[in-house]
Coordinates of C-alpha atoms in Angstrom, one line a residue:
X202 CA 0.0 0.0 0.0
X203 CA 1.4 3.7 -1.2
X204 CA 1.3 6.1 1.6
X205 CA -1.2 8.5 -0.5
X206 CA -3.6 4.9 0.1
X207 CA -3.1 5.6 3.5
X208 CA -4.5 8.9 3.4
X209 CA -1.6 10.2 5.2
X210 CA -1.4 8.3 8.1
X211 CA 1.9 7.6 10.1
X212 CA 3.9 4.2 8.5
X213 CA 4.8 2.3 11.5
X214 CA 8.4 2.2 10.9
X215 CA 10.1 2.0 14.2
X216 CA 11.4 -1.3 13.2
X217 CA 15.5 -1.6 12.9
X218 CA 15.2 -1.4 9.0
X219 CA 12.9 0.2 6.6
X220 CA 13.1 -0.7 2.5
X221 CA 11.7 2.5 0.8
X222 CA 11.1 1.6 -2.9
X223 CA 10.1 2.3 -6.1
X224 CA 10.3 6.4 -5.5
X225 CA 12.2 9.1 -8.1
X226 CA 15.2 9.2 -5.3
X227 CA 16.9 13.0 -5.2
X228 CA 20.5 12.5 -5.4
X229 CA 23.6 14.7 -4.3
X230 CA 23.1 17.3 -7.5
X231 CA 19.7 17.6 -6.8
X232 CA 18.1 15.1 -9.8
X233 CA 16.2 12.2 -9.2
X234 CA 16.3 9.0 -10.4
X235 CA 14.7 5.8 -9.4
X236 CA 16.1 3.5 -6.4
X237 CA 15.5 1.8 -3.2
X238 CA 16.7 3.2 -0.1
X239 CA 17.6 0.5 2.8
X240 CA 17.7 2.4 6.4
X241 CA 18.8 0.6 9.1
X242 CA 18.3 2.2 12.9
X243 CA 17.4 5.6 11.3
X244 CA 20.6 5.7 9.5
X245 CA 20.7 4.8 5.4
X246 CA 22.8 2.2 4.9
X247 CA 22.5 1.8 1.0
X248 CA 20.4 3.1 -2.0
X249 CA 20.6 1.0 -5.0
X250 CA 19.6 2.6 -7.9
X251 CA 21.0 -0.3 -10.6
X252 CA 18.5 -1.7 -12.6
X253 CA 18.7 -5.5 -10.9
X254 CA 18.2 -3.9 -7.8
X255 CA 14.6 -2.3 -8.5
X256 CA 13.5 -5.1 -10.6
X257 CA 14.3 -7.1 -7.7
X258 CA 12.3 -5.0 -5.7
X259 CA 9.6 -5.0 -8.4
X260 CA 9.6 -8.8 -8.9
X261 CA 8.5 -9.3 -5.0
X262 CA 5.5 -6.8 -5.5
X263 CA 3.7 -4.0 -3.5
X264 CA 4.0 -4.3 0.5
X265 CA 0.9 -5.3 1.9
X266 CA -0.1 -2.4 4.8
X267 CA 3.3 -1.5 5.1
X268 CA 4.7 -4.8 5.8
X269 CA 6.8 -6.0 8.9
X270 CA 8.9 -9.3 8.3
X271 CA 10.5 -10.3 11.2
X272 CA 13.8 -12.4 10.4
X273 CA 16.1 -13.6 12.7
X274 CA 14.7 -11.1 15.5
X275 CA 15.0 -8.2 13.1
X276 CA 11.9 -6.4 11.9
X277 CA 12.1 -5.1 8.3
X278 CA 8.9 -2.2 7.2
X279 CA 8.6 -2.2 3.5
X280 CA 7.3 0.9 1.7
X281 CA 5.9 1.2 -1.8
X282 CA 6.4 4.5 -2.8
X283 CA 5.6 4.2 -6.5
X284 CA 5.1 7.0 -7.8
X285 CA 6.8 9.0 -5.3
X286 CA 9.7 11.2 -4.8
X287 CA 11.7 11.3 -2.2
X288 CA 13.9 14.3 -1.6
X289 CA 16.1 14.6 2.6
X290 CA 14.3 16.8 4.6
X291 CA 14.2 20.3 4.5
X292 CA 16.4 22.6 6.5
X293 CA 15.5 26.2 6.9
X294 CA 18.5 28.4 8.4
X295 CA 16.4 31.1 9.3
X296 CA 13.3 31.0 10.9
X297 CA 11.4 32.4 14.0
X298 CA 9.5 29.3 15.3
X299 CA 9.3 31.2 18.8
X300 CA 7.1 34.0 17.5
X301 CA 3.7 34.4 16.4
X302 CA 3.4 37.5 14.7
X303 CA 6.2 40.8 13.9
X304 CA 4.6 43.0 15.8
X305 CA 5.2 43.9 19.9
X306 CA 3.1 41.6 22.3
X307 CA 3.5 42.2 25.7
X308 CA 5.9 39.8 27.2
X309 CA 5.1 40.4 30.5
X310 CA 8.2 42.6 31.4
X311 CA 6.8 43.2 35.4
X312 CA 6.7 40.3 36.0
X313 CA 4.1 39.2 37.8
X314 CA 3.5 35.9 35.9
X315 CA 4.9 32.9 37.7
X316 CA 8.0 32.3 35.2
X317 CA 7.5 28.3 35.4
X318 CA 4.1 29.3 34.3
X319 CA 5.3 32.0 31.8
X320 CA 7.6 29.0 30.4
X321 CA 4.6 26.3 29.8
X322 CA 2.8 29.2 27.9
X323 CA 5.5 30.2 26.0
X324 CA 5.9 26.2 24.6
X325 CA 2.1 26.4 24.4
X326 CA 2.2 29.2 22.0
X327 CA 5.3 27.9 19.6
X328 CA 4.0 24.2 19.6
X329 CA 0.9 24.5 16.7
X330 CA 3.9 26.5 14.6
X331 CA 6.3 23.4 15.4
X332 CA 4.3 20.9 14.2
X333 CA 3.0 22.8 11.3
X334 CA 6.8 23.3 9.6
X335 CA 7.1 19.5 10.6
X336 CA 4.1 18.6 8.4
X337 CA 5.5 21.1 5.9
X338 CA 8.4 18.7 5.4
X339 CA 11.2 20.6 7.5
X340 CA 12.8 18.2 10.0
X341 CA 15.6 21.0 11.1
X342 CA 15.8 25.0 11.8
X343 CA 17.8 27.1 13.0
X344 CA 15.7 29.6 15.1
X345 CA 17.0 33.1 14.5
X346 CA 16.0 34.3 17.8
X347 CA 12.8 34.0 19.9
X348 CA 12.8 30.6 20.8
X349 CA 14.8 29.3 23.9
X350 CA 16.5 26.4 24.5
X351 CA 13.3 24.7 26.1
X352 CA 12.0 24.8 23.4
X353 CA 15.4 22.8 21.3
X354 CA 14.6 20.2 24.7
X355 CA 11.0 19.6 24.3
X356 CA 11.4 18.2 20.8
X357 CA 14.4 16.5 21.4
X358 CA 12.6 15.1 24.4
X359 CA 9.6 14.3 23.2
X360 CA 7.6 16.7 24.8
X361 CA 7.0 19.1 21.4
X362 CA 6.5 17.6 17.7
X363 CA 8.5 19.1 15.4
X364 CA 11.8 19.2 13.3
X365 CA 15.3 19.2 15.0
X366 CA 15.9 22.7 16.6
X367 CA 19.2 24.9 16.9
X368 CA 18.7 28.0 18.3
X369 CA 20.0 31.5 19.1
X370 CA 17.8 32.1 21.7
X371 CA 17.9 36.1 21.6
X372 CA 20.4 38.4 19.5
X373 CA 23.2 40.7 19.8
X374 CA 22.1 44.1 19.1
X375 CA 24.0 47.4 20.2
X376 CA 21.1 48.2 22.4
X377 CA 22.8 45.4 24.8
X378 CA 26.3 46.0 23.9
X379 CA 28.6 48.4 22.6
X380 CA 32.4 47.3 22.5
X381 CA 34.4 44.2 22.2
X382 CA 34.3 43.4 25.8
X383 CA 30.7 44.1 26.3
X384 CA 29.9 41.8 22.9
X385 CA 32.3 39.2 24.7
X386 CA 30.1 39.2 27.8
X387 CA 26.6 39.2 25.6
X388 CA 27.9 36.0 24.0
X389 CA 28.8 34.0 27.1
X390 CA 25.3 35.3 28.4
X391 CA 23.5 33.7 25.4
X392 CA 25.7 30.2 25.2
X393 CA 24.5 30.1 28.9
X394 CA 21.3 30.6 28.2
X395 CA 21.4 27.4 26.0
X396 CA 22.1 29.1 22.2
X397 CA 23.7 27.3 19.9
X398 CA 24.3 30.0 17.6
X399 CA 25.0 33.6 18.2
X400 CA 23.0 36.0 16.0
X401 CA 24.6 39.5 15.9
X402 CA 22.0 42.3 13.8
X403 CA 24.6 44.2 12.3
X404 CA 22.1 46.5 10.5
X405 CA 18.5 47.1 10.5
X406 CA 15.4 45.3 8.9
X407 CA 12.4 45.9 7.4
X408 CA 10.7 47.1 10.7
X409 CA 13.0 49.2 11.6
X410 CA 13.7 53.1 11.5
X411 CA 14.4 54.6 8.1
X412 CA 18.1 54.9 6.8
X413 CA 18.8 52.4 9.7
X414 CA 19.1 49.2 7.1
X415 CA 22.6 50.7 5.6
X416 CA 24.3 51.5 8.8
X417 CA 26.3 49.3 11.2
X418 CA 26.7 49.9 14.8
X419 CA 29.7 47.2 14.8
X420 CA 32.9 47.3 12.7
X421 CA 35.3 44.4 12.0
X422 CA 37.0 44.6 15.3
X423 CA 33.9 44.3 17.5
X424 CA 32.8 41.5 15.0
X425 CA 35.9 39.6 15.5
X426 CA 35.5 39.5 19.0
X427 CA 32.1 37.7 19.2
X428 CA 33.6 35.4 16.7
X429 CA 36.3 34.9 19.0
X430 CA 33.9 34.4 22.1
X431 CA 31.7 32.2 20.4
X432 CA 34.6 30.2 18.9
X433 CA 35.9 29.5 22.2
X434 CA 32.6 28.5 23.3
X435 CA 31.7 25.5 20.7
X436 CA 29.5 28.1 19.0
X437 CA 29.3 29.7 15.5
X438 CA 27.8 33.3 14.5
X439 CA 25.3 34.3 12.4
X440 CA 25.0 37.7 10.8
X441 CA 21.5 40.0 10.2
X442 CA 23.5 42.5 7.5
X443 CA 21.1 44.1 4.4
X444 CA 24.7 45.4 2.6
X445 CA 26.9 48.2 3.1
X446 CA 30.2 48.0 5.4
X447 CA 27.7 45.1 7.7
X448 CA 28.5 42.7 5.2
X449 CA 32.4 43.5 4.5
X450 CA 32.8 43.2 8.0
X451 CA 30.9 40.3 8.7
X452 CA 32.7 38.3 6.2
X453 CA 36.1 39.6 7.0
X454 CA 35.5 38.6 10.5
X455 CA 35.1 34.8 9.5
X456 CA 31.3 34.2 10.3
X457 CA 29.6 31.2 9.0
X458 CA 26.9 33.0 7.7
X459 CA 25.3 36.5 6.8
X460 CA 21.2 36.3 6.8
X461 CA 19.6 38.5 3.9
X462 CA 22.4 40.4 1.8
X463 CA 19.9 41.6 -0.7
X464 CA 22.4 44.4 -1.5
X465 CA 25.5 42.2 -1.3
X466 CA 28.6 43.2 -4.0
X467 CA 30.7 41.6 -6.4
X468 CA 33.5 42.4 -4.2
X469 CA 32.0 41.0 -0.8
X470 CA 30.4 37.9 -2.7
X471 CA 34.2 37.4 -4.2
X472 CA 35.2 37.2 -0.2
X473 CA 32.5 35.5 1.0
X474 CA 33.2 32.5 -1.4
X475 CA 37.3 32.9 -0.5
X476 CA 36.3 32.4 3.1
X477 CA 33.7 29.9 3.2
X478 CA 31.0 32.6 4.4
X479 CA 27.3 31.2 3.5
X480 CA 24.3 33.2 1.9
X481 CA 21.0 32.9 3.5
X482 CA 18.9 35.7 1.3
X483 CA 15.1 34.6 2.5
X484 CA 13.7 35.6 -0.2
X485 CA 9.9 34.8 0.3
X486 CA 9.4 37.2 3.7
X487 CA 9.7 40.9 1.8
X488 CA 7.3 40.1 -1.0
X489 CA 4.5 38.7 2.3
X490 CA 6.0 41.6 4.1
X491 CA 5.0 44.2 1.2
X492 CA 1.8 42.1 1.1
X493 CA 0.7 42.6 4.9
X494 CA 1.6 46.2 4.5
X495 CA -0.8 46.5 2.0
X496 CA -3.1 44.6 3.4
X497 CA -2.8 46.9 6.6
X498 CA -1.4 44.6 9.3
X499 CA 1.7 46.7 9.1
X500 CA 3.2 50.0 9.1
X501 CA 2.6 51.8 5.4
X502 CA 6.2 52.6 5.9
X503 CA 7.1 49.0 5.8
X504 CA 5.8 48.7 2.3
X505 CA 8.4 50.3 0.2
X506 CA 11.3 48.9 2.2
X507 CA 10.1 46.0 1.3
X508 CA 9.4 46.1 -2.4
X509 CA 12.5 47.7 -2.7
X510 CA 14.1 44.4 -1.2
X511 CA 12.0 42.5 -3.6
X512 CA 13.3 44.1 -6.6
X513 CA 17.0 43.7 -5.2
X514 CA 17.6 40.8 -3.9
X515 CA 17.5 38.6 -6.9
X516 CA 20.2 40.6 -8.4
X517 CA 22.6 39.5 -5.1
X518 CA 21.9 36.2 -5.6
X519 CA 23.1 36.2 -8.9
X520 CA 26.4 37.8 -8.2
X521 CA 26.9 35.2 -4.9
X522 CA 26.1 32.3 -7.9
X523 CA 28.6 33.8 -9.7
X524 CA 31.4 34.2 -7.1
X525 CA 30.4 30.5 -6.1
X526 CA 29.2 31.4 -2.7
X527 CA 27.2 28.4 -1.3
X528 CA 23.6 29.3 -0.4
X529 CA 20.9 28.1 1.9
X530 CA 17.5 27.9 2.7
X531 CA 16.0 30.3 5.2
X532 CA 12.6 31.3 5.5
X533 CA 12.7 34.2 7.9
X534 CA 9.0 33.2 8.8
X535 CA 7.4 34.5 12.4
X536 CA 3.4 34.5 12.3
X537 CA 1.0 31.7 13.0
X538 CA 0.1 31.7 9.2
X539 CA 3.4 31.6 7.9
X540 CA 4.9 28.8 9.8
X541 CA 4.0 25.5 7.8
X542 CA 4.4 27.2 4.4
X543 CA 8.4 27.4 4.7
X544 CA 8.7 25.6 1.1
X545 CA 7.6 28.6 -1.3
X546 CA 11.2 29.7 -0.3
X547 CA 12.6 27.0 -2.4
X548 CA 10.5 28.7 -5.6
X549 CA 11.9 31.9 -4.6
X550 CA 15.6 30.8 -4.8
X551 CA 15.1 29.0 -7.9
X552 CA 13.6 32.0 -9.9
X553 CA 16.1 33.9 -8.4
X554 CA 18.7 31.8 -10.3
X555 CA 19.2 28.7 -8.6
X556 CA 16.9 26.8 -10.6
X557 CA 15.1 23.7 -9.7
X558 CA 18.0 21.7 -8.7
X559 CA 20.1 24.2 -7.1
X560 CA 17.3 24.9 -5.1
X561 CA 16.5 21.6 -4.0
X562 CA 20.4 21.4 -2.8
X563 CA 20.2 24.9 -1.2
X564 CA 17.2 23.9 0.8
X565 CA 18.5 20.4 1.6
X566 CA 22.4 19.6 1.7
X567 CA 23.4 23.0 1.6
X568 CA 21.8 24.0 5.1
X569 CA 22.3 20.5 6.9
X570 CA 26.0 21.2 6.1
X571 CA 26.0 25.3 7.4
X572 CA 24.2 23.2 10.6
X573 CA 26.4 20.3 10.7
X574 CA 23.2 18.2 10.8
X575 CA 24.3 14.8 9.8
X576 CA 21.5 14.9 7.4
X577 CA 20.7 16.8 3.4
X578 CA 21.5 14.0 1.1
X579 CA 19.5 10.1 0.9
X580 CA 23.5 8.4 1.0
X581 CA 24.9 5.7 3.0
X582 CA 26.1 6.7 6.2
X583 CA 23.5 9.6 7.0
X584 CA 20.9 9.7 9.1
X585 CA 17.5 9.5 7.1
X586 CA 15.3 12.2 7.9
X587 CA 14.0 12.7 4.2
X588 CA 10.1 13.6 2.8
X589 CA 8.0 12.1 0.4
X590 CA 6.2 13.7 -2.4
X591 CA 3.5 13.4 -4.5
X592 CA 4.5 15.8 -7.2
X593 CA 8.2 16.0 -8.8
X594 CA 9.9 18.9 -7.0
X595 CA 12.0 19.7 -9.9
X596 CA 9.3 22.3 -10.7
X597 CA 9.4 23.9 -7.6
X598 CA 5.8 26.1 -7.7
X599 CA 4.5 22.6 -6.4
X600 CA 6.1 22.9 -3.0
X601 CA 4.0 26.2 -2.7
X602 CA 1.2 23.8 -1.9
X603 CA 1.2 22.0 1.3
X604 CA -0.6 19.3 0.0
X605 CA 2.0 18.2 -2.1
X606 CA 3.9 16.6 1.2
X607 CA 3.1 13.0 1.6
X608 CA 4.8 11.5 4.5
X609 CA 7.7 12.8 6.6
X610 CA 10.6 10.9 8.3
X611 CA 12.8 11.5 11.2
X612 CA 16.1 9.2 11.5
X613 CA 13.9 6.4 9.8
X614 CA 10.2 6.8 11.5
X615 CA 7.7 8.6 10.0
X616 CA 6.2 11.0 11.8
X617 CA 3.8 13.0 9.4

């Protein structure tokens, strides 16, 4: 039985080995041919895509339910996905999973809210946007700020559903900190707070004040020493830079990646490849941005900004491409409607140059790579966490619908 006979329901696939075949099968460069993919205690231990091997598989016809064969105490769940394609789950390297919407809500700053109470709300209010980029077919994010580490622990705990979590917890703003040793003591604040990234916003955004999205409050020196601190640490750093002297600096001071760029250079995409520096543009959030402006649910100010990104950013992807820059996938998604919708970034980065494959490898083995996530491609030797789809992702309009996600998998069970 495929899973679309199912009608979605969960595989039972917590055996030690699962035998995925008869799916299109995305490979390393992002095509897909067909094979069948052996997993053994969630890791993939081979995918043979010769021609004996599926007619072998093809010859012993369609599992009945999905079946369970129990051999010499070993439990083997065979899968028919006929029809199929199966690409590794989706990473997104840039997402806001502890908020709900982008404007202020009132966090209780008095506080006279128990904070063990505070804390089961707070994991109340991010667990519907969890599961929803689960069921989208994202099994790991990197939370650019506003979730804390409880919330990394209740998924990895069982307690939440939803994809594999790094976080930042909060950021590094000048607002907090100032000079080198103050950034120093911001850092070492967050990595005890549980981050596993450090997220310096070396310019402003989209929400900010005017003329505040081409200036820098940090130069190279104070960028260096959070690099430094976080080095030391076990962590990495993240930049929030739009262009300008943000981005030289960022780059110069060895970060593993800058978030947005949309008015990155020649010259600074030239660096950025030289030193290894990844692109993570989210290109999706300005166009809904513009589109909520217009729509009244924020600032008319926002609305230009915005469009003025849109138009942009494209033309920095282009020159990172050409460079040879490596790009990821980030959403940069924060509201209750957005979260569960992360894929209509991987249309964005195709038709902004990538195309289909590129995309698929940008949103996949790129980003488990920038995370070092032990997952991105359907090979021997990493851990399956992969998604199954109905329609062939090489066009990628057909991961703006939702519906197009069959089944999910994390480290071999399925648990969409």
């Amino acid at each position: 039985m495929s899973p679309r006979e199912q009608d979605r329901r969960p595989l039972d696939a917590d055996g030690p080995t699962l035998v995925v075949h008869g799916a299109q099968v995305m490979d390393a460069a992002g095509g897909f041919s067909p094979a069948t993919v052996t997993v053994v205690d969630g890791v993939v231990a081979s995918v043979d895509r010769s021609p004996q091997g599926l007619v072998q598989n093809l010859e012993q016809g369609p599992a009945p339910s999905p079946s369970s064969a129990a051999s010499g105490g070993q439990v083997t769940s065979t899968l028919d996905a006929s029809g199929l394609w199966l690409v590794p789950g989706v990473v997104d390297c840039h997402t806001h999973l502890g908020w709900t919407t982008f404007l202020p809500v009132d966090d209780d700053a008095s506080g006279s809210v128990d904070p063990a109470e505070r804390a089961r709300a707070r994991l109340e209010q991010v667990a519907p946007g969890l599961a929803a980029t689960l069921r989208a077919g994202v099994t790991s994010v990197r939370d650019a700020g506003g979730a804390e580490a409880a919330v990394r622990e209740g998924v990895a705990s069982g307690g939440l559903r939803g994809p594999r979590v790094q976080t930042a917890v909060a950021t590094v703003t000048d607002e907090l900190a100032r000079d080198p040793e103050g950034l120093r003591a911001r850092v070492r604040g967050l990595v005890d707070a549980g981050a596993d990234w450090i997220k310096v916003v070396a310019t402003g955004g989209v929400m900010a004040p005017d003329g505040s999205e081409d200036e820098s409050p940090f130069d190279e020196r104070d960028l260096r020493a959070v690099v430094d601190e976080a080095a030391g640490l076990g962590v990495r750093v993240m930049v929030h830079a739009w262009g300008g002297d943000a981005l030289t600096h960022a780059i110069t001071a060895g970060v593993a990646s800058v978030e947005h760029g949309m008015f990155l250079t020649e010259r600074q995409a030239a660096a950025g490849a030289e030193q290894g520096v990844v692109l993570v543009p989210t290109l999706a959030i300005y166009s809904e941005v513009a589109e909520m402006a217009r729509r009244g649910e924020l600032p008319e100010r926002v609305r230009g900004r915005a469009e003025r990104v849109v138009e942009a950013h494209p033309r920095a992807v282009g020159r990172a491409l050409e460079a040879g820059m490596v790009l990821a996938l980030g959403s940069d998604f924060g509201t209750t409607e957005q979260h569960g919708r992360n894929l209509v970034e991987v249309n964005h980065l195709a038709r902004a140059g990538l195309g289909g494959a590129g995309a698929l490898v940008a949103a996949t083995q790129a980003g488990a790579r920038l995370l070092g996530d032990g997952t991105g491609v359907i090979e021997p030797g990493q851990r399956f966490d992969a998604v199954l789809l109905s329609r062939d992702p090489s066009d990628t309009a057909v991961l703006r619908d939702p519906g197009t996600v069959v089944q999910v998998f994390l480290a071999g069970s399925a648990v969409v």
